[in-house]
Coordinates of C-alpha atoms in Angstrom, one line a residue:
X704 CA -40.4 100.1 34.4
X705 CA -38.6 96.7 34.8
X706 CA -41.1 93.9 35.0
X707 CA -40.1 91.6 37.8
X708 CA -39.9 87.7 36.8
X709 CA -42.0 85.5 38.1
X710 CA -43.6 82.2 37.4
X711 CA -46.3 82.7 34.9
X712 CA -48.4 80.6 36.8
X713 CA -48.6 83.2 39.0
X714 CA -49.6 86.2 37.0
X715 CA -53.1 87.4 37.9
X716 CA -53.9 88.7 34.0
X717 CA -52.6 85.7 32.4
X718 CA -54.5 83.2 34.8
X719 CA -57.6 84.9 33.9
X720 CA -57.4 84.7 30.7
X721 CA -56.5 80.7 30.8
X722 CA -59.5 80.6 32.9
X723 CA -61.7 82.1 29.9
X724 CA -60.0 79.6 27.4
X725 CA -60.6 76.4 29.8
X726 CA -64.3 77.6 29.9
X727 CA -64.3 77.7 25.4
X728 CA -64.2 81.6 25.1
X729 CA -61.1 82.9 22.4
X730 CA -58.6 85.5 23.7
X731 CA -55.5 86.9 22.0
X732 CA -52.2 87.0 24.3
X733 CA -51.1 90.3 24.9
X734 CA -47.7 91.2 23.6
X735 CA -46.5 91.8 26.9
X736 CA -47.3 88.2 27.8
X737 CA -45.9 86.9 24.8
X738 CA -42.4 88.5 25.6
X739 CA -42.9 87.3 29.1
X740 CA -43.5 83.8 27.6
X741 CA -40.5 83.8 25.5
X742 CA -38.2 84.3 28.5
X743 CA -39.7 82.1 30.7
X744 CA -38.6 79.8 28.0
X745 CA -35.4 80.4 27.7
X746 CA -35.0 80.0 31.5
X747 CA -36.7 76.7 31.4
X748 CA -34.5 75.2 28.8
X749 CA -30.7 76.8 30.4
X750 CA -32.2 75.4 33.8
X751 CA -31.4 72.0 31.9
X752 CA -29.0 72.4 30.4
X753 CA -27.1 72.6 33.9
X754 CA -28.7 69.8 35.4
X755 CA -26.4 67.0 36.3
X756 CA -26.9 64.0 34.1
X757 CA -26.4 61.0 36.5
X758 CA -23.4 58.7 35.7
X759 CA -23.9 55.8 32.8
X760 CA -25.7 52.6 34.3
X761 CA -22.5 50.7 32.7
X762 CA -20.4 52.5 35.0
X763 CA -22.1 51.1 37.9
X764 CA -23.3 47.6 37.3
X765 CA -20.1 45.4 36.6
X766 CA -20.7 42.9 33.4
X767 CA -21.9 39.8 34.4
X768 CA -23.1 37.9 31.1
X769 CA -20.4 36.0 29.2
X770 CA -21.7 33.9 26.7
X771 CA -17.8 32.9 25.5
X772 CA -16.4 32.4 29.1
X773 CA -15.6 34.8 31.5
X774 CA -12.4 36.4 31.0
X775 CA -9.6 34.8 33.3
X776 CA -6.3 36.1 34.3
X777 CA -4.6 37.3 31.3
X778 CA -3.7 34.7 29.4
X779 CA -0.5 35.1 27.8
X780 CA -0.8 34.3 23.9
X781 CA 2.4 34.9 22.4
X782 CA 3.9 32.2 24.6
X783 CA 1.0 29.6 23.7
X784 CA 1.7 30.5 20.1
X785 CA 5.5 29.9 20.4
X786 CA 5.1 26.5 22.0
X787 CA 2.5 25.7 18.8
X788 CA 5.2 27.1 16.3
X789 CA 7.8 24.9 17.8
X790 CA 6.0 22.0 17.7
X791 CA 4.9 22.9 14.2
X792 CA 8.6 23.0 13.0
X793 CA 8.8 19.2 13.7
X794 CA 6.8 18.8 10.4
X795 CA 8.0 18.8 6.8
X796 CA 7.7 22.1 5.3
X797 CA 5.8 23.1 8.6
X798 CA 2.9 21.6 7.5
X799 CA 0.7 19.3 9.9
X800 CA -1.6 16.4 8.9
X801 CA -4.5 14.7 10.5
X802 CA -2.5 11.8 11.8
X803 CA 0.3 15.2 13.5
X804 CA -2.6 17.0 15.1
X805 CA -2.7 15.2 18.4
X806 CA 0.8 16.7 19.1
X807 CA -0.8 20.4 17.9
X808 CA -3.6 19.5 20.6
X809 CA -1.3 19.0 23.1
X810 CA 0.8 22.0 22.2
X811 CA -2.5 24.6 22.1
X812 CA -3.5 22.2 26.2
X813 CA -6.4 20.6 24.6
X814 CA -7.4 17.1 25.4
X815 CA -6.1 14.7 22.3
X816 CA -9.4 14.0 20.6
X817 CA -9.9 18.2 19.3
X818 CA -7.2 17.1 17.6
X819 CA -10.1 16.4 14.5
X820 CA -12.2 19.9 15.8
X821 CA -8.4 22.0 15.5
X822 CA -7.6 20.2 12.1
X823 CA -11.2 20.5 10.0
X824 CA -11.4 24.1 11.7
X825 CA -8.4 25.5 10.5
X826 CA -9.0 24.2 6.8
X827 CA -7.2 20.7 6.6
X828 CA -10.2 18.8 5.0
X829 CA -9.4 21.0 2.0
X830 CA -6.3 20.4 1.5
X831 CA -4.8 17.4 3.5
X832 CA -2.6 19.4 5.7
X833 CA -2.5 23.2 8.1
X834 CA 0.3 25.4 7.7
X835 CA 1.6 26.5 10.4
X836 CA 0.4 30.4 9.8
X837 CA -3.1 29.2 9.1
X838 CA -3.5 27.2 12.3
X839 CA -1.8 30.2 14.2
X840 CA -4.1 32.7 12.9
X841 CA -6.9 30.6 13.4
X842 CA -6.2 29.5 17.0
X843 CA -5.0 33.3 18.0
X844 CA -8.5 34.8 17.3
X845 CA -10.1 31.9 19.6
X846 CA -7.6 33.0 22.2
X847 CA -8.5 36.2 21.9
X848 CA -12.7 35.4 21.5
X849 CA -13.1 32.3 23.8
X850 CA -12.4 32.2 27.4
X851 CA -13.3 28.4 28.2
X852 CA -13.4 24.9 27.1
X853 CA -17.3 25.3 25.9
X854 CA -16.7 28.4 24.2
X855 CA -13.7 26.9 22.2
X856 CA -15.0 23.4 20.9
X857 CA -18.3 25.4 20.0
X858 CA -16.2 27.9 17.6
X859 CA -14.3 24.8 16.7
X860 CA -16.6 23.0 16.0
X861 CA -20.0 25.4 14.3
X862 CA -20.7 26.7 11.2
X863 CA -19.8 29.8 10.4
X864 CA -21.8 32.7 11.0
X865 CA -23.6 30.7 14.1
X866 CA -23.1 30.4 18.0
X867 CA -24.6 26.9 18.8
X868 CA -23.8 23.0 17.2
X869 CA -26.2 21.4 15.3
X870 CA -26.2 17.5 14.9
X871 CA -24.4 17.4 11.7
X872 CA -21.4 19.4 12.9
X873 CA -20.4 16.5 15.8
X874 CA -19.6 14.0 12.0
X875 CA -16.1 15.3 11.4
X876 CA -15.1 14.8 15.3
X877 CA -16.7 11.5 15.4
X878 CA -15.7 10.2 12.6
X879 CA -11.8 11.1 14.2
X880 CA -12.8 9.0 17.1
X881 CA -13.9 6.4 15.3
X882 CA -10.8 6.2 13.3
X883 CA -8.0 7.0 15.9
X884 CA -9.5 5.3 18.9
X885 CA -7.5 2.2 20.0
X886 CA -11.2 0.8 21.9
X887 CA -12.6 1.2 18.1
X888 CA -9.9 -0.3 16.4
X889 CA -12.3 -3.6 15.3
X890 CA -14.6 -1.4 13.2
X891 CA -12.3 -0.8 10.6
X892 CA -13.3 -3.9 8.9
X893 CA -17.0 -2.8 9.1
X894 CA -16.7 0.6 8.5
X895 CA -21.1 0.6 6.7
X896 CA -21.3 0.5 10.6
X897 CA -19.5 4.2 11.1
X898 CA -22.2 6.2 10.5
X899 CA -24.3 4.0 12.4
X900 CA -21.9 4.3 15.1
X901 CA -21.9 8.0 15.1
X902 CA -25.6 8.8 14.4
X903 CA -26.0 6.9 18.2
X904 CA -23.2 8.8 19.7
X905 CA -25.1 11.9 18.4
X906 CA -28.4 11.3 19.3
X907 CA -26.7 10.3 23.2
X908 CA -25.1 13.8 23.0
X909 CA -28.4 15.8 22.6
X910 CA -30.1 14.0 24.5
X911 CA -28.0 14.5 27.4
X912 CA -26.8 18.3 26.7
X913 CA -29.4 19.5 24.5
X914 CA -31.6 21.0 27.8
X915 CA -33.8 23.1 25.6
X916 CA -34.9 20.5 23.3
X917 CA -34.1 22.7 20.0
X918 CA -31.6 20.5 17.9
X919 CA -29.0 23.4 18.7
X920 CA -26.1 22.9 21.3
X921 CA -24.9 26.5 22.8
X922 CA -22.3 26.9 24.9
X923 CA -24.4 27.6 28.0
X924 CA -25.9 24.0 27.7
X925 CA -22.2 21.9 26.8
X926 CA -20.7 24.3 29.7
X927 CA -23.3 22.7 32.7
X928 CA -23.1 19.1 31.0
X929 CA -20.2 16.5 31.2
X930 CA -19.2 16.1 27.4
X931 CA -16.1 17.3 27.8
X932 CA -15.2 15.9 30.5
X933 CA -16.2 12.7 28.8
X934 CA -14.2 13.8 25.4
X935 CA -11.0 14.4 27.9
X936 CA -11.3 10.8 29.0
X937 CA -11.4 8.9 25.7
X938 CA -7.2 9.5 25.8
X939 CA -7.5 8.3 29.1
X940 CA -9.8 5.2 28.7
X941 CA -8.5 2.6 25.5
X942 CA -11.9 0.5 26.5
X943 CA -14.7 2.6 25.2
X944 CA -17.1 0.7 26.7
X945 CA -16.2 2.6 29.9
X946 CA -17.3 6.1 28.8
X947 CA -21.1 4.6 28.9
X948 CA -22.3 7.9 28.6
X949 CA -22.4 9.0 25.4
X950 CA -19.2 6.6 23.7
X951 CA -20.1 2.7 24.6
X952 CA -19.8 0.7 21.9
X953 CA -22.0 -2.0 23.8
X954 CA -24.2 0.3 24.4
X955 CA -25.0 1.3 20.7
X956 CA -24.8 -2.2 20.0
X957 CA -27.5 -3.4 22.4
X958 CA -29.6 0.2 20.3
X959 CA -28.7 -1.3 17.2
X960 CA -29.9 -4.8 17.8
X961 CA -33.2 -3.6 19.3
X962 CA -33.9 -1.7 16.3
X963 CA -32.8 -4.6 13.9
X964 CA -35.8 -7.2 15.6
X965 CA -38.1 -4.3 14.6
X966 CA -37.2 -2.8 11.4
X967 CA -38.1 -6.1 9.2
X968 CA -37.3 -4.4 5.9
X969 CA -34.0 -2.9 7.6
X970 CA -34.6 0.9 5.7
X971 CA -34.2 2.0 8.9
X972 CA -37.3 3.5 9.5
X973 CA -40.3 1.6 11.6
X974 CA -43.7 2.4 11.6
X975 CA -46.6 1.6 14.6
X976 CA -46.9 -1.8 14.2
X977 CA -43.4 -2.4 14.1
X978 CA -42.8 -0.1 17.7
X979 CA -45.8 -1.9 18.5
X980 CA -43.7 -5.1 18.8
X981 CA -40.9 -3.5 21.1
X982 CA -40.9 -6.0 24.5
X983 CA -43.9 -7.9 23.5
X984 CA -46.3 -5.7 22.9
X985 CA -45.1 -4.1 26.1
X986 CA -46.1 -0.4 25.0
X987 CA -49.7 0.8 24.8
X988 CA -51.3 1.4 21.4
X989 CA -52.5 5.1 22.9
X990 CA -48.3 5.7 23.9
X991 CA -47.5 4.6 20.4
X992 CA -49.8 7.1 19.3
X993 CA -48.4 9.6 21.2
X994 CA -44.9 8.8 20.1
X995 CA -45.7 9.1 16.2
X996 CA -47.8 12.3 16.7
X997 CA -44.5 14.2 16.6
X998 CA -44.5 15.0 20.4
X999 CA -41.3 14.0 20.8
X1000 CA -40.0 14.4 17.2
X1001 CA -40.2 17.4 16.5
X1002 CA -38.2 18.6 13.7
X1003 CA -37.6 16.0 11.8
X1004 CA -38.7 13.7 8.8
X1005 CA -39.9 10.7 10.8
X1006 CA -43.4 10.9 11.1
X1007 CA -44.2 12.1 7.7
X1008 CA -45.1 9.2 6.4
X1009 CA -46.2 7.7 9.9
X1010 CA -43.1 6.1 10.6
X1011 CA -39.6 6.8 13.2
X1012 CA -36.1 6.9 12.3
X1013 CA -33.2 5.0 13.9
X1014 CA -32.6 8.5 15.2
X1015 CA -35.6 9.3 16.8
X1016 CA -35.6 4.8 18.1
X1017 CA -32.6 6.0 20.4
X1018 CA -34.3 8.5 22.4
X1019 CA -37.3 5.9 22.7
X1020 CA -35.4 2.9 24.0
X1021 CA -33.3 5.3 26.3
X1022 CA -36.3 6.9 28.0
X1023 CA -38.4 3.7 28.2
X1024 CA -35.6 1.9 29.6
X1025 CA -34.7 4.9 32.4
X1026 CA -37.5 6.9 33.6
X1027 CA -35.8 9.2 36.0
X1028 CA -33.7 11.2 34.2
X1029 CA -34.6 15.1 33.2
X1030 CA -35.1 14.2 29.5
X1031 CA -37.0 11.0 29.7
X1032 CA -39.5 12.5 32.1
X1033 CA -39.7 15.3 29.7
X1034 CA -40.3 12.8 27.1
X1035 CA -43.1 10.5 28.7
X1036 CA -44.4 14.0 30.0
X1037 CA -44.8 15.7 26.6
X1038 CA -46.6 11.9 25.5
X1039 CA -48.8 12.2 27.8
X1040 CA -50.0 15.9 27.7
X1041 CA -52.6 15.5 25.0
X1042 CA -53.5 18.8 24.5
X1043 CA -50.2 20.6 25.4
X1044 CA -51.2 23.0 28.4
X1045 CA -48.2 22.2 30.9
X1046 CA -49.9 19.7 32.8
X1047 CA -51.6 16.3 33.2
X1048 CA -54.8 16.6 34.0
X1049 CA -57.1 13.7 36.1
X1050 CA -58.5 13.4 32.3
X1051 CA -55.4 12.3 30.1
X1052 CA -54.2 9.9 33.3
X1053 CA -57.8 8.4 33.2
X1054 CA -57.5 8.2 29.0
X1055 CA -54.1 6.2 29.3
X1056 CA -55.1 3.9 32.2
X1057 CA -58.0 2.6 30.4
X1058 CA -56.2 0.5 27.8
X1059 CA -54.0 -0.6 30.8
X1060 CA -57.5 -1.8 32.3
X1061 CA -58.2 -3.6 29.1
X1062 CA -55.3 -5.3 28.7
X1063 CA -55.0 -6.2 32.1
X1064 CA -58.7 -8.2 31.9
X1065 CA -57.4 -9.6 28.9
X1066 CA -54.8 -10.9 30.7
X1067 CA -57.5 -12.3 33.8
X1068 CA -56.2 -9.9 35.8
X1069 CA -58.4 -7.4 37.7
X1070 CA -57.1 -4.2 37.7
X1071 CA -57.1 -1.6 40.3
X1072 CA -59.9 1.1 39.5
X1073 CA -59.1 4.0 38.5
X1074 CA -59.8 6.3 41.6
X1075 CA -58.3 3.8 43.8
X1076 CA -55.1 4.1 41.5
X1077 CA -55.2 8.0 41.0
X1078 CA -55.0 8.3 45.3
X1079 CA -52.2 6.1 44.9
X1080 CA -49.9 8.3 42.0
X1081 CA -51.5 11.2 43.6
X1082 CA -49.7 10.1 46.6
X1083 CA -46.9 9.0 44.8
X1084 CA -46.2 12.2 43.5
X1085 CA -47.3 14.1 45.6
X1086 CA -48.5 17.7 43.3
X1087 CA -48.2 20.6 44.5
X1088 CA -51.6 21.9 43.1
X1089 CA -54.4 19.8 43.5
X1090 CA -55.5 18.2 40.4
X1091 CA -53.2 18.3 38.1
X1092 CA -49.4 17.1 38.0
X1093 CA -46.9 19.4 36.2
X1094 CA -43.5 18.6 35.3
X1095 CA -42.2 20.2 37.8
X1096 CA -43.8 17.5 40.4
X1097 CA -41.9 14.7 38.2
X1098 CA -39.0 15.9 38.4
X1099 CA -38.9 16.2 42.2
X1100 CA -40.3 12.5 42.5
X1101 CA -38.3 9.9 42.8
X1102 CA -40.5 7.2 41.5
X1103 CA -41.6 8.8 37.9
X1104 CA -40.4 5.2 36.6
X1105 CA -43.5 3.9 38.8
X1106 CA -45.8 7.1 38.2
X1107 CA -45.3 6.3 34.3
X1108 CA -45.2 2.4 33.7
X1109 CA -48.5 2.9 35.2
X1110 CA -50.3 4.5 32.7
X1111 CA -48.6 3.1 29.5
X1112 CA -46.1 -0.4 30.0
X1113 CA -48.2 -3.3 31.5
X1114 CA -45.2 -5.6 31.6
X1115 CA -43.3 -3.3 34.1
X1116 CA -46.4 -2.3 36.0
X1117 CA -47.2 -6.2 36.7
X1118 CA -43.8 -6.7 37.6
X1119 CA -43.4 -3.3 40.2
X1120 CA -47.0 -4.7 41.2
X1121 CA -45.5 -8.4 42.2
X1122 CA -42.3 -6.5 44.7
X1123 CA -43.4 -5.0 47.8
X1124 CA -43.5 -1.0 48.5
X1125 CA -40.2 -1.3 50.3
X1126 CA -38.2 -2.0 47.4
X1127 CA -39.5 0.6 45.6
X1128 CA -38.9 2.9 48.4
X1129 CA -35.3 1.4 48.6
X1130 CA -34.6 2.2 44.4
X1131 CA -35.8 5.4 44.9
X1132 CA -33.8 6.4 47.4
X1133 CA -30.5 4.7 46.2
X1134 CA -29.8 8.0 44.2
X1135 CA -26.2 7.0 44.9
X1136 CA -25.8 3.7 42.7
X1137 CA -23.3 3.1 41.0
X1138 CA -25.3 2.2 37.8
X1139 CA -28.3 3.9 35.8
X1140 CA -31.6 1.7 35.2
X1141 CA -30.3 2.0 31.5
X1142 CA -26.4 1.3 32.1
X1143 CA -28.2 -2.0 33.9
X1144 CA -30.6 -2.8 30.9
X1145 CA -27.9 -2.0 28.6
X1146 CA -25.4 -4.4 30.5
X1147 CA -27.9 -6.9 30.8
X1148 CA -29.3 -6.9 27.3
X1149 CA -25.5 -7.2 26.0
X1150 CA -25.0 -10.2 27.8
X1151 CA -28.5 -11.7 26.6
X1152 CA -27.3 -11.0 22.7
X1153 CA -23.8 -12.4 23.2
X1154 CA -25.1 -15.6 24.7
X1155 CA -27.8 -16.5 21.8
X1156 CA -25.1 -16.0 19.6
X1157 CA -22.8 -18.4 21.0
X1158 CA -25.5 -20.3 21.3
X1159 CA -26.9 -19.9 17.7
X1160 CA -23.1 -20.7 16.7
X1161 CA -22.8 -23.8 18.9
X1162 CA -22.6 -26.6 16.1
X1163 CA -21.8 -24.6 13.4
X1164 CA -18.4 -24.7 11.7
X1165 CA -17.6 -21.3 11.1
X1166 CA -15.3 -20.6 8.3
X1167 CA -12.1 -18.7 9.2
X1168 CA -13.2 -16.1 7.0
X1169 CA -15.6 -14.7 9.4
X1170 CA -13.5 -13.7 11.8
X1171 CA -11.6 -10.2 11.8
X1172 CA -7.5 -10.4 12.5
X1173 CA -8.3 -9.7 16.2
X1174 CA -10.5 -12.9 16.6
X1175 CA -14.5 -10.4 16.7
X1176 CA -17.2 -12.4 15.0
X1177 CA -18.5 -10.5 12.3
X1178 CA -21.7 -12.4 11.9
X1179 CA -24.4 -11.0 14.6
X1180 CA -28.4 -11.3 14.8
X1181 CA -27.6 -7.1 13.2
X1182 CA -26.4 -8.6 10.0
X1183 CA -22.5 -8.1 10.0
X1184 CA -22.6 -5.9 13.3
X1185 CA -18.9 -6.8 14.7
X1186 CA -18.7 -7.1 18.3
X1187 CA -16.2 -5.1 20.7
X1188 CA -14.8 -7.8 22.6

């Protein structure tokens, strides 16, 4: 007699039996059972097989991550290629050198200045030239890889085998600038200076773009900053000192000074007596600490044998000189975190405003306590958790310049301390100026260096030797630092 199938579950036999085995007695399965079993198996397993498998996820969710540019209308290649190959022809044997690349720029709609990046790229530091098939090949696969400005200069630009820039891959460009630019022109005669030059120009780019603080440029970070937009306008702008961003010649020459009054034994490297000096003793011994314990240097040499490079002396003058951008309040914040939990706690304010107190009585001048000072930042800054201050409060205040001179630069704090709170109020809400608190000092400090040395020159009779064939004193307070005007 035909057994009729149904869930085993509900046999009566078989349930009684699992009730024996849950209570620890042994039973054999009858054979009946074990035929019953076998089917219900075989039921189970077809019963999946003709389940519907729902559609792919990728079908459903459009991309939306493109780390090389998102794909525009299609772009068409050949034609780009033709215009480069016709350009190309205008060379002997089709072969393009450094000096023909700004025509291959234009050709491939790049600003003038990748003319270096297009050059070095597609193998011209070996051998003085790129052939046309080389720099075709070359340029088709970024076509084909890169969607956008970033994406490009990055491949252009990296090492191979990597997807982000590290500082030493921004020499080859620079160096192009440097050579081609007409706002540069008077370094030629002073070209010890280059790399000078460049290492500044550098250390500006990172710390502007570099976001994540890692010493590695990816696109994502060049794509939300202005470099390129500030590459674009060196063909536009023949005085440099106009792209104050990242390319001022006065700008590194105001760096450069302020590191030559420290470094005495110019090996460019300073140690903390020698950052101790910077503005007359401006700085606090416990900031200079701070500074040397690598919390702002991370990976690199400087502090291994307790002193700073000219490298690392950028980023110091930049963030002591403007307080409110993202990175220098990252940079005074990471100082003043002593034990690196995210925050700054009533403690570390308290262990930094106690040297201020000392050198204010010093100075017979009484200084405000400390509680009646912390109500005032507190207010100031206004935290969002009581307490502490995170960096996330900073960066929504618009003082941070005041909230930090506080704790670490008497000279600034007596000075903030001598103008009335509606001033104050008045810079901080002037987020529309024209000028940076560091384009001003920069301006400023220029000025100051050009007049003592027209001053220190007054008298003298200069031979004619000293002068470059455009008229640019060569002999500065920097040793032979030439000057851009």
């Amino acid at each position: 007699m035909r057994i009729k199938e149904i869930s085993l579950r509900q046999d009566p036999d078989l349930r009684k039996e699992l009730a024996l085995l849950a209570r620890g007695c042994d039973f054999v399965l009858p054979s009946r059972f074990k035929k019953r079993l076998r089917a219900f198996q075989q039921v189970q397993v077809q019963a999946k097989k003709e389940e519907t498998l729902p559609p792919s996820l990728s079908q459903t969710i459009p991309t939306f991550y493109f780390p090389r540019g998102c794909p525009k209308e299609k772009v068409n290649i050949d034609a780009v290629i033709a215009k480069i190959e016709r350009t190309f022809s205008q060379f002997p044997n089709e072969r393009a050198t450094l000096d023909d690349m700004g025509k291959v720029a234009k050709a491939c709609e790049c600003p003038l200045y990748w003319k270096g990046p297009l050059f070095y790229c597609a193998g011209g530091e070996r051998t003085g030239y790129v052939s046309v098939h080389k720099f075709v090949a070359m340029w088709r696969k970024i076509l084909q890889t890169c969607y956008d400005d970033a994406a490009k200069f990055v491949h252009l630009l990296m090492n191979p085998g990597c997807n982000y820039l590290v500082q030493e891959d921004f020499i080859p460009f620079l160096q192009d600038v440097v050579n081609s630019h007409p706002g540069l022109s008077f370094l030629k005669e002073a070209s010890e200076f280059h790399s000078r030059y460049i290492t500044t120009v550098i250390q500006r780019i990172f710390y502007t773009v570099n976001r994540s603080w890692s010493g590695k440029i990816t696109c994502n970070e060049l794509r939300k900053s202005n470099f390129l937009q500030n590459v674009a306008l060196l063909e536009e702008e023949a005085d440099i000192n106009q792209l104050t961003e990242y390319f001022s010649y006065e700008h590194f020459y105001v760096i450069y000074c302020k590191f030559w009054e420290l470094d005495t034994d110019h090996d460019l490297y300073i140690d903390r007596k020698d950052l101790a000096r910077h503005n007359d003793h401006a700085i606090s011994s416990r900031m200079i600490e701070r500074i040397f314990s690598g919390a702002v240097t991370r990976g690199r040499k400087a502090q291994k044998d307790g002193k700073i490079s000219y490298a690392d002396f950028v980023w110091f003058l930049i963030s002591e000189e403007d307080k409110k951008t993202p990175t220098s309040i990252e940079y005074w914040f990471r100082c003043m975190d002593l034990d690196g939990d995210g925050v700054l706690s009533m403690y570390e304010l308290e262990y930094f405003y106690e040297e201020q107190c000392q050198k204010l009585d010093n100075m017979a001048i009484e200084p405000l306590p400390f509680e009646d000072c912390l109500c005032q930042m507190l207010d100031l800054v206004k935290p969002q958790y009581e307490g502490k201050i995170t960096l996330h409060d900073l960066k929504r205040c618009k003082l941070t310049n005041v909230f930090f001179d506080t704790f670490f630069n008497t000279e600034k704090y007596l000075d903030r301390e001598e103008r009335d709170q509606f001033s104050m109020l008045r810079d901080g809400e002037g987020e529309s100026q024209e000028l940076s608190d560091w384009e001003k000092y920069a301006a400023e400090e220029y000025d100051i260096l050009v007049a003592e040395e027209a001053a220190r020159k007054k008298g003298e009779e200069l031979s004619p030797s000293l002068f470059n064939t455009e008229g640019v004193i060569l002999l500065t307070p920097c040793g032979s630092l030439p000057r851009s005007d």
